[in-house]
Coordinates of C-alpha atoms and ligand atoms in Angstrom, one line a residue:
M202 CA -1.3 46.2 60.2
T203 CA 0.7 49.3 59.2
I204 CA 2.4 49.3 55.9
I205 CA 5.4 51.6 55.8
M206 CA 6.0 52.9 52.3
S207 CA 9.6 54.0 51.9
A208 CA 10.4 56.9 49.7
K209 CA 12.1 56.6 46.3
I210 CA 15.8 57.6 46.8
L211 CA 16.7 60.3 44.3
D212 CA 20.1 59.3 43.2
G213 CA 22.0 62.5 42.3
K214 CA 25.3 60.7 41.8
K215 CA 23.8 58.6 39.0
I216 CA 22.2 61.6 37.3
A217 CA 25.4 63.5 37.6
L218 CA 27.2 60.7 35.8
E219 CA 24.6 60.7 33.0
I220 CA 25.0 64.4 32.6
K221 CA 28.7 64.2 32.5
E222 CA 28.6 61.5 29.8
E223 CA 26.2 63.7 27.7
L224 CA 28.6 66.6 28.1
R225 CA 31.6 64.4 27.2
L226 CA 29.9 63.5 23.9
E227 CA 28.9 67.2 23.3
I228 CA 32.4 68.4 24.0
K229 CA 33.9 65.8 21.6
K230 CA 31.7 67.3 18.9
L231 CA 32.7 70.9 19.9
K232 CA 36.4 69.9 19.7
E233 CA 35.8 68.7 16.1
K234 CA 34.8 72.2 15.3
G235 CA 37.9 73.6 17.0
I236 CA 36.1 74.7 20.3
V237 CA 37.8 73.5 23.5
P238 CA 35.8 74.6 26.5
G239 CA 38.1 76.1 29.2
L240 CA 37.5 76.7 32.9
A241 CA 39.7 78.7 35.2
V242 CA 39.3 78.1 38.9
I243 CA 41.0 80.6 41.3
L244 CA 41.8 79.5 44.8
V245 CA 43.0 82.1 47.3
G246 CA 44.6 80.7 50.5
S247 CA 44.7 77.2 51.7
D248 CA 41.3 76.4 53.2
P249 CA 41.3 72.5 53.3
A250 CA 37.6 72.3 52.3
S251 CA 38.1 74.7 49.4
K252 CA 41.1 72.7 48.2
I253 CA 39.0 69.6 48.1
Y254 CA 36.2 71.3 46.1
V255 CA 38.7 72.8 43.7
A256 CA 40.3 69.3 43.2
S257 CA 37.0 67.7 42.5
K258 CA 36.1 70.4 39.9
K259 CA 39.4 69.8 38.2
K260 CA 38.8 66.1 38.1
A261 CA 35.3 66.6 36.6
C262 CA 36.8 68.8 33.9
E263 CA 39.2 66.0 33.0
E264 CA 36.4 63.5 32.9
V265 CA 34.3 65.5 30.4
G266 CA 37.2 67.0 28.4
I267 CA 37.1 70.6 29.6
N268 CA 40.5 72.3 29.7
S269 CA 40.9 73.4 33.3
K270 CA 43.4 75.8 34.8
V271 CA 43.7 76.1 38.6
L272 CA 45.3 79.3 39.8
E273 CA 46.4 79.0 43.4
M274 CA 47.1 82.4 45.0
S275 CA 48.5 83.1 48.5
E276 CA 46.3 84.0 51.5
N277 CA 47.9 87.5 51.4
T278 CA 46.8 88.2 47.8
T279 CA 45.5 91.8 47.6
Q280 CA 42.1 92.8 46.2
Q281 CA 44.0 94.5 43.3
E282 CA 46.1 91.4 42.5
L283 CA 43.0 89.3 42.4
E284 CA 41.2 91.7 40.2
V285 CA 44.1 91.9 37.8
T286 CA 44.2 88.1 37.6
I287 CA 40.5 88.0 36.8
E288 CA 40.8 90.7 34.2
K289 CA 43.5 88.7 32.4
L290 CA 41.1 85.7 32.4
N291 CA 38.3 87.9 31.1
Q292 CA 40.5 88.7 28.1
D293 CA 41.7 85.2 27.6
E294 CA 39.9 83.7 24.6
K295 CA 40.7 80.1 25.6
I296 CA 38.9 80.6 29.0
H297 CA 35.1 80.5 28.8
G298 CA 34.3 80.1 32.5
I299 CA 35.9 81.7 35.6
L300 CA 35.2 80.5 39.1
V301 CA 36.5 82.1 42.2
Q302 CA 36.3 79.6 45.0
L303 CA 34.4 81.1 48.0
P304 CA 34.8 82.0 50.8
L305 CA 37.6 84.5 50.1
P306 CA 39.9 85.7 52.9
G307 CA 38.3 88.4 55.1
H308 CA 40.3 91.3 53.7
I309 CA 38.9 90.8 50.2
D310 CA 35.6 92.3 49.1
E311 CA 33.8 89.3 47.7
E312 CA 31.0 91.3 46.1
K313 CA 33.5 93.4 44.1
I314 CA 35.4 90.3 43.0
I315 CA 32.2 88.7 41.7
E316 CA 31.3 91.9 39.8
S317 CA 34.8 91.9 38.2
I318 CA 34.1 88.6 36.4
D319 CA 32.9 89.0 32.8
P320 CA 29.2 88.0 33.2
K321 CA 29.5 85.8 30.1
K322 CA 32.2 83.8 31.9
D323 CA 30.4 83.8 35.3
V324 CA 29.7 80.0 35.3
D325 CA 28.7 80.2 39.0
C326 CA 25.9 82.6 38.0
F327 CA 26.6 84.9 40.9
H328 CA 27.2 88.1 39.0
P329 CA 24.4 90.7 39.5
E330 CA 23.7 90.8 35.7
N331 CA 23.2 87.0 35.7
V332 CA 21.1 87.1 38.9
G333 CA 18.9 89.7 37.1
K334 CA 18.6 87.6 34.0
L335 CA 17.5 84.7 36.2
S336 CA 14.8 86.8 37.8
I337 CA 13.4 87.8 34.4
G338 CA 13.7 84.2 33.2
V339 CA 16.3 84.6 30.4
G340 CA 19.8 83.4 29.8
N341 CA 21.5 80.0 29.4
I342 CA 23.5 79.8 32.6
F343 CA 21.9 79.0 35.9
P344 CA 23.2 78.7 39.5
C345 CA 24.7 75.3 39.8
T346 CA 23.1 73.8 42.9
P347 CA 19.5 75.0 42.2
A348 CA 19.9 74.0 38.5
G349 CA 21.1 70.6 39.7
I350 CA 18.0 70.2 41.8
I351 CA 15.7 71.1 39.0
E352 CA 17.5 68.4 36.9
I353 CA 17.0 65.8 39.6
L354 CA 13.3 66.5 39.7
K355 CA 12.9 66.5 36.0
R356 CA 14.9 63.4 35.4
N357 CA 12.7 61.6 37.9
D358 CA 9.5 62.8 36.2
I359 CA 8.5 64.9 39.2
E360 CA 6.0 67.5 38.2
I361 CA 7.1 71.1 39.2
A362 CA 4.4 73.2 37.6
G363 CA 1.5 74.0 39.9
Q364 CA 3.1 72.4 42.9
E365 CA 3.4 74.0 46.3
C366 CA 7.2 74.4 46.8
V367 CA 8.8 75.5 50.1
V368 CA 12.4 76.5 50.1
V369 CA 14.0 76.7 53.6
G370 CA 17.0 79.1 53.4
R371 CA 17.3 82.4 51.5
S372 CA 21.0 82.6 50.7
N373 CA 22.1 84.2 47.4
I374 CA 23.9 81.0 46.4
V375 CA 21.1 78.4 47.1
G376 CA 17.8 79.6 48.6
K377 CA 16.9 82.6 46.5
P378 CA 18.0 81.3 43.1
M379 CA 16.3 78.0 43.9
A380 CA 13.0 79.8 44.6
M381 CA 13.4 81.7 41.3
L382 CA 14.1 78.6 39.2
L383 CA 11.0 76.9 40.7
L384 CA 9.0 80.0 39.9
N385 CA 10.3 80.0 36.4
N386 CA 9.1 76.4 36.2
N387 CA 5.6 77.5 37.3
A388 CA 5.6 76.3 40.9
T389 CA 3.9 78.2 43.7
V390 CA 6.8 79.1 45.9
T391 CA 7.3 80.0 49.5
I392 CA 10.7 80.9 51.0
A393 CA 11.3 80.3 54.7
H394 CA 14.2 81.4 56.8
S395 CA 15.5 81.9 60.3
K396 CA 12.8 84.5 61.1
T397 CA 9.9 82.4 59.7
K398 CA 7.2 81.8 62.4
N399 CA 5.9 78.3 62.8
L400 CA 8.3 76.7 60.3
A401 CA 6.6 73.3 60.6
E402 CA 3.3 74.8 59.5
V403 CA 5.0 76.3 56.4
T404 CA 7.0 73.2 55.5
K405 CA 3.9 71.0 55.9
R406 CA 2.3 72.8 53.0
A407 CA 5.0 71.6 50.6
D408 CA 4.5 69.1 47.8
I409 CA 8.2 69.7 47.2
L410 CA 10.3 70.7 50.2
I411 CA 13.8 71.9 49.7
S412 CA 16.0 72.5 52.7
A413 CA 19.2 74.6 52.3
V414 CA 20.0 75.7 55.8
G415 CA 23.1 73.9 57.2
K416 CA 21.6 72.4 60.4
A417 CA 21.6 68.6 60.8
G418 CA 18.2 67.2 61.9
L419 CA 16.3 70.5 61.3
I420 CA 13.6 68.9 59.1
T421 CA 11.8 66.2 61.1
K422 CA 9.0 63.8 60.0
D423 CA 6.3 66.0 61.6
M424 CA 7.3 68.9 59.4
V425 CA 6.7 67.0 56.1
K426 CA 3.4 66.4 54.3
K427 CA 2.6 62.8 53.5
R428 CA 4.0 61.8 50.0
A429 CA 6.0 65.1 49.6
V430 CA 9.2 65.2 47.6
V431 CA 12.1 66.2 49.9
V432 CA 15.3 67.6 48.6
D433 CA 18.2 68.0 51.1
V434 CA 20.8 70.6 50.2
G435 CA 22.4 70.8 53.7
M436 CA 25.9 69.5 54.2
N437 CA 26.7 69.2 57.8
R438 CA 29.8 67.5 59.4
L439 CA 28.6 65.5 62.4
E440 CA 30.8 65.0 65.6
N441 CA 31.5 61.4 64.4
G442 CA 32.9 62.8 61.2
K443 CA 30.0 61.7 59.0
L444 CA 28.3 64.0 56.5
A445 CA 24.6 64.6 57.1
G446 CA 22.0 66.8 55.5
D447 CA 19.3 69.1 57.1
V448 CA 16.7 66.3 57.0
D449 CA 16.2 63.5 59.4
F450 CA 16.6 61.0 56.5
D451 CA 15.6 57.8 58.3
Q452 CA 12.4 59.3 59.7
V453 CA 11.4 61.4 56.7
K454 CA 11.9 58.6 54.1
E455 CA 9.0 56.8 55.7
I456 CA 6.6 59.5 54.9
A457 CA 8.0 61.2 51.8
S458 CA 7.3 59.9 48.2
A459 CA 10.9 60.7 47.2
I460 CA 14.0 62.0 48.9
T461 CA 17.6 63.0 48.1
P462 CA 20.3 61.3 50.3
V463 CA 23.3 63.1 51.8
P464 CA 25.9 62.3 50.5
G465 CA 25.0 61.2 46.9
G466 CA 22.0 63.6 46.3
V467 CA 22.4 67.3 45.5
G468 CA 26.2 67.5 46.0
P469 CA 27.3 65.6 42.8
M470 CA 24.8 67.6 40.7
T471 CA 26.4 70.9 41.6
I472 CA 29.7 70.0 39.8
A473 CA 27.9 68.5 36.9
M474 CA 26.0 71.8 36.4
L475 CA 29.2 73.7 36.6
M476 CA 30.5 71.6 33.7
R477 CA 27.3 72.3 31.8
N478 CA 27.6 76.0 32.4
T479 CA 31.1 76.0 31.1
V480 CA 30.1 74.2 27.9
E481 CA 27.2 76.7 27.4
A482 CA 29.6 79.6 27.9
A483 CA 32.0 78.1 25.4
K484 CA 29.1 77.7 22.9
S485 CA 27.9 81.3 23.4
S486 CA 31.3 82.7 22.9
N487 CA 31.7 80.7 19.6
L488 CA 28.2 81.2 18.3
R489 CA 29.2 81.5 14.7
T490 CA 31.5 78.5 14.7
Y491 CA 29.0 76.5 16.6
E492 CA 26.0 77.1 14.3
Ligands
NDP555 P1 23.7 80.2 54.4 O1 24.3 80.0 55.8 O2 24.2 81.3 53.5 O3 22.1 80.3 54.5 C1 21.4 79.5 55.4 C2 20.0 79.9 55.4 O4 19.3 79.1 56.3 C3 19.7 81.4 55.7 O5 18.8 82.0 54.8 C4 19.1 81.3 57.1 O6 18.2 82.3 57.4 C5 18.4 80.0 57.1 N1 18.3 79.4 58.4 C6 19.2 79.3 59.4 N2 18.6 78.7 60.5 C7 17.4 78.4 60.2 C8 16.3 77.8 60.9 N3 16.4 77.4 62.1 N4 15.1 77.7 60.3 C9 14.9 78.2 59.0 N5 15.9 78.7 58.3 C10 17.1 78.9 58.9 O7 24.0 78.7 53.7 P2 24.0 78.3 52.2 O8 22.8 78.6 51.5 O9 25.3 78.7 51.6 O10 24.1 76.7 52.4 C11 23.1 76.0 53.0 C12 23.5 74.6 53.2 O11 23.6 74.0 51.9 C13 24.8 74.4 53.9 O12 24.8 73.2 54.7 C14 25.8 74.2 52.8 O13 26.9 73.5 53.2 C15 24.9 73.4 51.8 N6 25.3 73.6 50.4 C16 25.4 72.4 49.7 C17 25.7 72.5 48.4 C18 25.8 71.2 47.6 O14 26.3 71.2 46.5 N7 25.2 70.1 48.1 C19 26.1 73.7 47.7 C20 25.9 74.9 48.5 C21 25.5 74.8 49.8 P3 18.5 83.9 57.5 O15 18.7 84.3 56.1 O16 17.3 84.5 58.2 O17 19.8 84.0 58.3

């Protein structure tokens, strides 16, 4: 008789709700001291997916009590116009976090835009100064998606220190900062990518396997070590309209010890961490009042 042990489902939606409730209480206390955290979100153009993301960020701000301001700018906005808008927000004392929704239209230099945000208000943690701080293990703002994953692991009592962690994907937004955060938490980290030879051999070493690629069905059961923890960052729209991760969830859950679903895993945590970063930025900019 074979007994199939199904993995624990790591419920990111539930944890995100918990974190938002903690933040709501913290913000209430900050407001009593006269500090109202403020987030400005800039949307250039009318990409439907970006519009949805911006709307959900605005909704999350309302839920926790962050003052949010959405600036919608036309597709034809120039580099200079966008930089001027960001500079105004850099100077605005009521705004503690600035987020420019990516991707930007092709004629805009994304890197320059990110660099024009005051690093103290860079709640996405994309500014080179903050990326540098992350790599030397200092600072209080962390990239949202990787920070959300660390939170999922910790709140499920999953040990990170000393574990073999494999991150598939090396983007500046997810893969690289994920690897850095795991390293800062004392894991032994390997980063795999599209040029990695024998991907399955590498992924099979992982006690904690994190896939951030964007290819449905990439991670199959034979690529996962027995009882590994599997975190699926991928968000892929299937032909039938359904959302799927990178991991073959039905197969892999039979072998993993724990697994994040898509949707309801990593996704909700990203926004919760954005809220947390905004609160941290507000606290840092009001250090004297806060203490
Ligand atoms: P990118 O396209 O920027 O990066 C994808 C990475 O995957 C690259 O490093 C690429 O390697 C690697 N890759 C591509 N094909 C393979 C392969 N066959 N084997 C191994 N590695 C491969 O994507 P992002 O990092 O921005 O996003 C990754 C996924 O995560 C997407 O599905 C995205 O939608 C999702 N996402 C989800 C979030 C959430 O909140 N849940 C937040 C952000 C992203 P190379 O560098 O060699 O090209």
